[in-house]
Coordinates of C-alpha atoms in Angstrom, one line a residue:
X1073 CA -48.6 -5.8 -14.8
X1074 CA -45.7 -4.3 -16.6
X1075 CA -44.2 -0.7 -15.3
X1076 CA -44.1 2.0 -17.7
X1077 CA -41.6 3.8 -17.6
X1078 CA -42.5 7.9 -17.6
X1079 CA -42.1 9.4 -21.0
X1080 CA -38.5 11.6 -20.7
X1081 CA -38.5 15.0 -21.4
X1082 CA -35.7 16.4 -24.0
X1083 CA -33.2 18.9 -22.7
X1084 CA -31.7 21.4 -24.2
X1085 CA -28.5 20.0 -25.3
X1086 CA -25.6 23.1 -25.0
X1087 CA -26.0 23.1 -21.3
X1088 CA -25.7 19.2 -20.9
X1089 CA -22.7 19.9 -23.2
X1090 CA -21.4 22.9 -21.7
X1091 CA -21.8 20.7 -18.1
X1092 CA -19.8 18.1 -19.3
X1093 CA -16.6 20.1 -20.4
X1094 CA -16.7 21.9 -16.8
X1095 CA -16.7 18.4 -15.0
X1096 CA -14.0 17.0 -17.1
X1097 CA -12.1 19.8 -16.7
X1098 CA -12.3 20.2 -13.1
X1099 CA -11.5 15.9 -13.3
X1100 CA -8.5 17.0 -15.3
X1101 CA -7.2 19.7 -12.8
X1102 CA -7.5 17.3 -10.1
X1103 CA -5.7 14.5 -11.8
X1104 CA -2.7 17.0 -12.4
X1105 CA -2.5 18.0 -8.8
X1106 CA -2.6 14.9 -7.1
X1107 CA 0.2 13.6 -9.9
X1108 CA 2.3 16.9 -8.3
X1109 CA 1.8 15.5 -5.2
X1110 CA 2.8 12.3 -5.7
X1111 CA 6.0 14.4 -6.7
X1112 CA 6.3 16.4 -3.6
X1113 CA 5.0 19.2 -5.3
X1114 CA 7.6 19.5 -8.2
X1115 CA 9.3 22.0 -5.0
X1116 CA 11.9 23.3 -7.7
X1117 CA 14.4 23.5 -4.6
X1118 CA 17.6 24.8 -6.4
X1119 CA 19.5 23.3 -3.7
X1120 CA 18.4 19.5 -4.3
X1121 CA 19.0 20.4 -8.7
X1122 CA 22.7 18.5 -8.1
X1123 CA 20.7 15.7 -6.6
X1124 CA 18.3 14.9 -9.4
X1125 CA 22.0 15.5 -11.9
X1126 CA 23.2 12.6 -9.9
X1127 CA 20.2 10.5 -9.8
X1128 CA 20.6 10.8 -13.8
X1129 CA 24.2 9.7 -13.4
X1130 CA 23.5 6.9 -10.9
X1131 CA 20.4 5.1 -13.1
X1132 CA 22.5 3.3 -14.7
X1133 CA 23.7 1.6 -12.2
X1134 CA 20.3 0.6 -10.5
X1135 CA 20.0 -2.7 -11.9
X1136 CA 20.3 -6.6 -10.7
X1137 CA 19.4 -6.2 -6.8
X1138 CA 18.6 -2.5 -6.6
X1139 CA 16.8 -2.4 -9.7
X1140 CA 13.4 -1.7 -8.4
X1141 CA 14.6 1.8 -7.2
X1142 CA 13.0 4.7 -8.5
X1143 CA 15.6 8.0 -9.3
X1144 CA 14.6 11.3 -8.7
X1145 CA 13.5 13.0 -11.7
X1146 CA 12.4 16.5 -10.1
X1147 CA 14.1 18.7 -6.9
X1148 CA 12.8 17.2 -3.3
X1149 CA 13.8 18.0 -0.1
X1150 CA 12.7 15.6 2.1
X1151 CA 11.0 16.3 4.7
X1152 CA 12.5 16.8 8.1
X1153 CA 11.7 13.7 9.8
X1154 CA 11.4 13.8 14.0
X1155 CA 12.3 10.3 15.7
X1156 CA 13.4 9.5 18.7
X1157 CA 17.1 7.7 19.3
X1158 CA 18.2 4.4 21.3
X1159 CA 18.4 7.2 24.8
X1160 CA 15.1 8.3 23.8
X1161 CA 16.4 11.8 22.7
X1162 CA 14.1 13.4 20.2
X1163 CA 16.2 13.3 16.6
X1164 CA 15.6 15.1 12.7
X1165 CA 16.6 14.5 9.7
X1166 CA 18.3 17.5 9.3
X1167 CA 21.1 16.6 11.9
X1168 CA 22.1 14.6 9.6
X1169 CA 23.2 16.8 7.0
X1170 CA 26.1 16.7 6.0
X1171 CA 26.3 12.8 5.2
X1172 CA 24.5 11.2 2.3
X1173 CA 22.0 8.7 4.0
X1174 CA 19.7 6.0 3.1
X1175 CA 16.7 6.4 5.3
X1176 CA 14.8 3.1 5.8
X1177 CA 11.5 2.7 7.7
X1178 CA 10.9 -0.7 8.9
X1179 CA 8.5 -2.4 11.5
X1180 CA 8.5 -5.9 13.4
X1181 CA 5.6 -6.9 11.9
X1182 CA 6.5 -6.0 8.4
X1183 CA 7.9 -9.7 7.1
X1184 CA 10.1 -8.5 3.9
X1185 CA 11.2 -5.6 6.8
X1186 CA 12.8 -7.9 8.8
X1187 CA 14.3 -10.3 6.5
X1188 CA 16.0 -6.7 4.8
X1189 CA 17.4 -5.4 8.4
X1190 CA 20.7 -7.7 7.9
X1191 CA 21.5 -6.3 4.4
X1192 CA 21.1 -3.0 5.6
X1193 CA 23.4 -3.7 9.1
X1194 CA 26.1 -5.1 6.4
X1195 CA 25.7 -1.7 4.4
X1196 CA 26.5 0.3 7.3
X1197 CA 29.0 -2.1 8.2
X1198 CA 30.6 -1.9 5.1
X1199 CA 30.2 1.9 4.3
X1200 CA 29.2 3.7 7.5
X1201 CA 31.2 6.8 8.6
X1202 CA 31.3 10.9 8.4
X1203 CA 30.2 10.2 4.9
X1204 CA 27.2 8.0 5.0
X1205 CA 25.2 6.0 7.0
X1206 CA 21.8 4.2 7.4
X1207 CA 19.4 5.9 9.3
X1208 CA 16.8 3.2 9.7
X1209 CA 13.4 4.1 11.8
X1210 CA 10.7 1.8 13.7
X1211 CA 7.9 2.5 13.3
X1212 CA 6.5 -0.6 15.5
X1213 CA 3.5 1.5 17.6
X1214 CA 2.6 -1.0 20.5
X1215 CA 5.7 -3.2 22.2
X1216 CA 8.9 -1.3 22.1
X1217 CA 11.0 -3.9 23.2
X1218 CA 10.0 -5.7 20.5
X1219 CA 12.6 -4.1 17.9
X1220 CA 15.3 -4.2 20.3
X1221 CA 15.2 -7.5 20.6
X1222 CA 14.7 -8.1 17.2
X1223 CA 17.8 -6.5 16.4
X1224 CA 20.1 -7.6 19.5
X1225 CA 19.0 -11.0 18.4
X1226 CA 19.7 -11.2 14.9
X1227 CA 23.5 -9.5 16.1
X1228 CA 22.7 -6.3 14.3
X1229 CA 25.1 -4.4 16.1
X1230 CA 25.7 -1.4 13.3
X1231 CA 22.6 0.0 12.8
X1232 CA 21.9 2.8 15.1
X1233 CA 18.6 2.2 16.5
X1234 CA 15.8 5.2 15.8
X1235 CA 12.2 4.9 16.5
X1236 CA 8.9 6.8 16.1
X1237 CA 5.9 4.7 17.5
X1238 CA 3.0 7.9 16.6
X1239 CA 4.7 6.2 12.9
X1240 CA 4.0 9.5 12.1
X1241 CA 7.5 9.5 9.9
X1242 CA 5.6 7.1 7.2
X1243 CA 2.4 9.7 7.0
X1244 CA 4.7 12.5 6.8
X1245 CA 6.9 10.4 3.6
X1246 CA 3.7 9.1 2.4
X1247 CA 2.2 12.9 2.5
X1248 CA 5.4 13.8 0.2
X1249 CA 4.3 10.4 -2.0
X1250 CA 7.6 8.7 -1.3
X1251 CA 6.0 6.1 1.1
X1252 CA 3.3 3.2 -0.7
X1253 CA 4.2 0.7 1.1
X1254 CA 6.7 -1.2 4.0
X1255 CA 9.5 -1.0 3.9
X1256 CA 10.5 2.1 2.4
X1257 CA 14.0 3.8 1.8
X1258 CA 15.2 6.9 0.0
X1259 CA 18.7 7.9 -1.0
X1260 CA 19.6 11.2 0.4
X1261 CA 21.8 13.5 -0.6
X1262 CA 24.2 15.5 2.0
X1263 CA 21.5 18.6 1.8
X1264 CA 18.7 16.4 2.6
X1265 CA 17.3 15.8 -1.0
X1266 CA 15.9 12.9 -2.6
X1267 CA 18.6 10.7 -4.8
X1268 CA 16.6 7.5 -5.3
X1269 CA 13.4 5.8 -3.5
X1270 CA 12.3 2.0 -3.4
X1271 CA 8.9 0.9 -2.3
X1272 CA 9.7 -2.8 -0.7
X1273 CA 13.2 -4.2 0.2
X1274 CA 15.9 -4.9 -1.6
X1275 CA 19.7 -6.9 -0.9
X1276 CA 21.6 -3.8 0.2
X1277 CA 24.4 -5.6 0.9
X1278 CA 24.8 -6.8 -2.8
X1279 CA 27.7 -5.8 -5.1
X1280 CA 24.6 -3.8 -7.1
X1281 CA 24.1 -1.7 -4.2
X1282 CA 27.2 -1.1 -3.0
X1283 CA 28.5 -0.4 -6.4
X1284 CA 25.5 2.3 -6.9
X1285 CA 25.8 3.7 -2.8
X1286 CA 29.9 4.2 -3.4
X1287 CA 28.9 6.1 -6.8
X1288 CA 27.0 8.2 -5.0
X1289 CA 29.5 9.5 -2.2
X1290 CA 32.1 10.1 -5.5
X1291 CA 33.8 7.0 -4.9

C-alpha cells in the first residue's frame, strides 16, 4: 500500500518572503565578520600604517622561493606572543621590538617544519643582529627534549631556541587568522606589525628571501 502524502496547506507568502530576507541578511552579516576576523579585525592601528606601505613596496619582490607569502594589506599588530626561552625564562613578543623579525612556529612532528629549520638557521646566520632576527617557537607539547635534540643534531647552532608546549602561541595567531596551518611565519615590523605571512615553509635561505628580508630592514 502506497503512502499518501498529507495534502499541504498554502501559506501566506510575504512572511515566507519577509523570513527569507532576515536569514540571508543575518548569513550576510556573519560572513563579513568572520572575513574581519580572518583580518585581525581590520585594527586600523596607525602605528602598523608604515607596515602595510612597505608590504606594498616589498610584493614585488615575493616571487621564486618566497612567492607563496601573503603581504599585509590592512594595519595588524600582532599579538604579543608569551614563550618561554632556552633557560626557561617566560619571553613576549614585544621585547623584541625594536628589530624587524620573522616569527616562525614549528614542531617536531611537523615534516615540512623540520626540513625548513636549516633555511631559517642560515637566515639568521646570514642576517641576524640588532636589526633582525628569527624568533622561531616550538610548539612540540609532549617530549621537550625532543626539539633540542632536533636542533643540536642537525648543527643549528643560530637559532635561538623558544618554546611554548600549552602551543597556545598558534591558537592565539590562528585567533588573529594568521595561523591555518604548520609551519607558519610572519614578517614583523620593528613596532610589532604584520609585514608579510606564509602558511607552509618556504627556502629562507634563497637569494628570493634574502633579497625581499634585506629590502625590508632598508638595505
Amino acid at each position: 500500500m502506497t503512502e499518501q502524502t498529507p495534502p499541504t496547506r498554502s501559506r501566506p507568502r510575504i512572511p515566507m518572503a519577509l523570513a527569507t530576507v532576515i536569514i540571508g541578511v543575518g548569513v550576510a552579516t556573519v560572513a563579513i565578520y568572520g572575513m574581519r576576523g580572518m583580518q585581525g579585525n581590520a585594527s586600523g592601528d596607525p602605528v602598523c600604517r608604515p607596515a602595510v606601505n612597505l608590504a606594498q613596496k616589498l610584493k614585488p619582490l615575493a616571487q621564486g622561493e618566497v612567492a607563496a607569502l601573503t603581504m599585509a594589506s590592512q594595519p595588524l599588530r600582532v599579538p604579543d606572543l608569551t614563550f618561554d626561552d632556552a633557560s626557561g625564562k617566560s619571553r613576549k613578543l614585544s621585547e623584541f621590538r625594536g628589530r624587524t623579525l620573522l616569527v616562525n612556529l614549528w614542531a617536531t612532528w611537523c615534516v615540512p617544519c623540520r626540513k625548513e629549520m636549516p633555511a631559517l638557521d642560515q637566515l639568521q646566520a646570514k642576517l641576524g643582529g640588532p636589526k633582525f632576527e628569527v624568533v622561531a617557537v616550538n610548539i612540540d607539547t609532549r617530549d621537550p627534549e625532543k626539539p633540542k635534540d632536533f636542533l643540536k643534531d642537525g648543527g643549528l647552532t643560530h637559532l635561538g631556541y623558544f618554546y611554548d608546549n600549552s602551543a597556545k602561541v598558534f591558537q592565539d595567531l590562528k585567533a588573529a587568522g594568521r595561523a591555518l596551518g604548520m609551519p607558519t611565519s610572519m614578517l614583523v615590523d620593528p613596532s610589532g606589525c604584520e609585514i608579510a605571512t606564509i602558511a607552509g615553509p618556504a627556502e629562507w635561505a634563497s637569494g628570493d628571501a634574502i633579497k625581499l628580508v634585506t629590502a625590508a630592514l632598508g638595505q
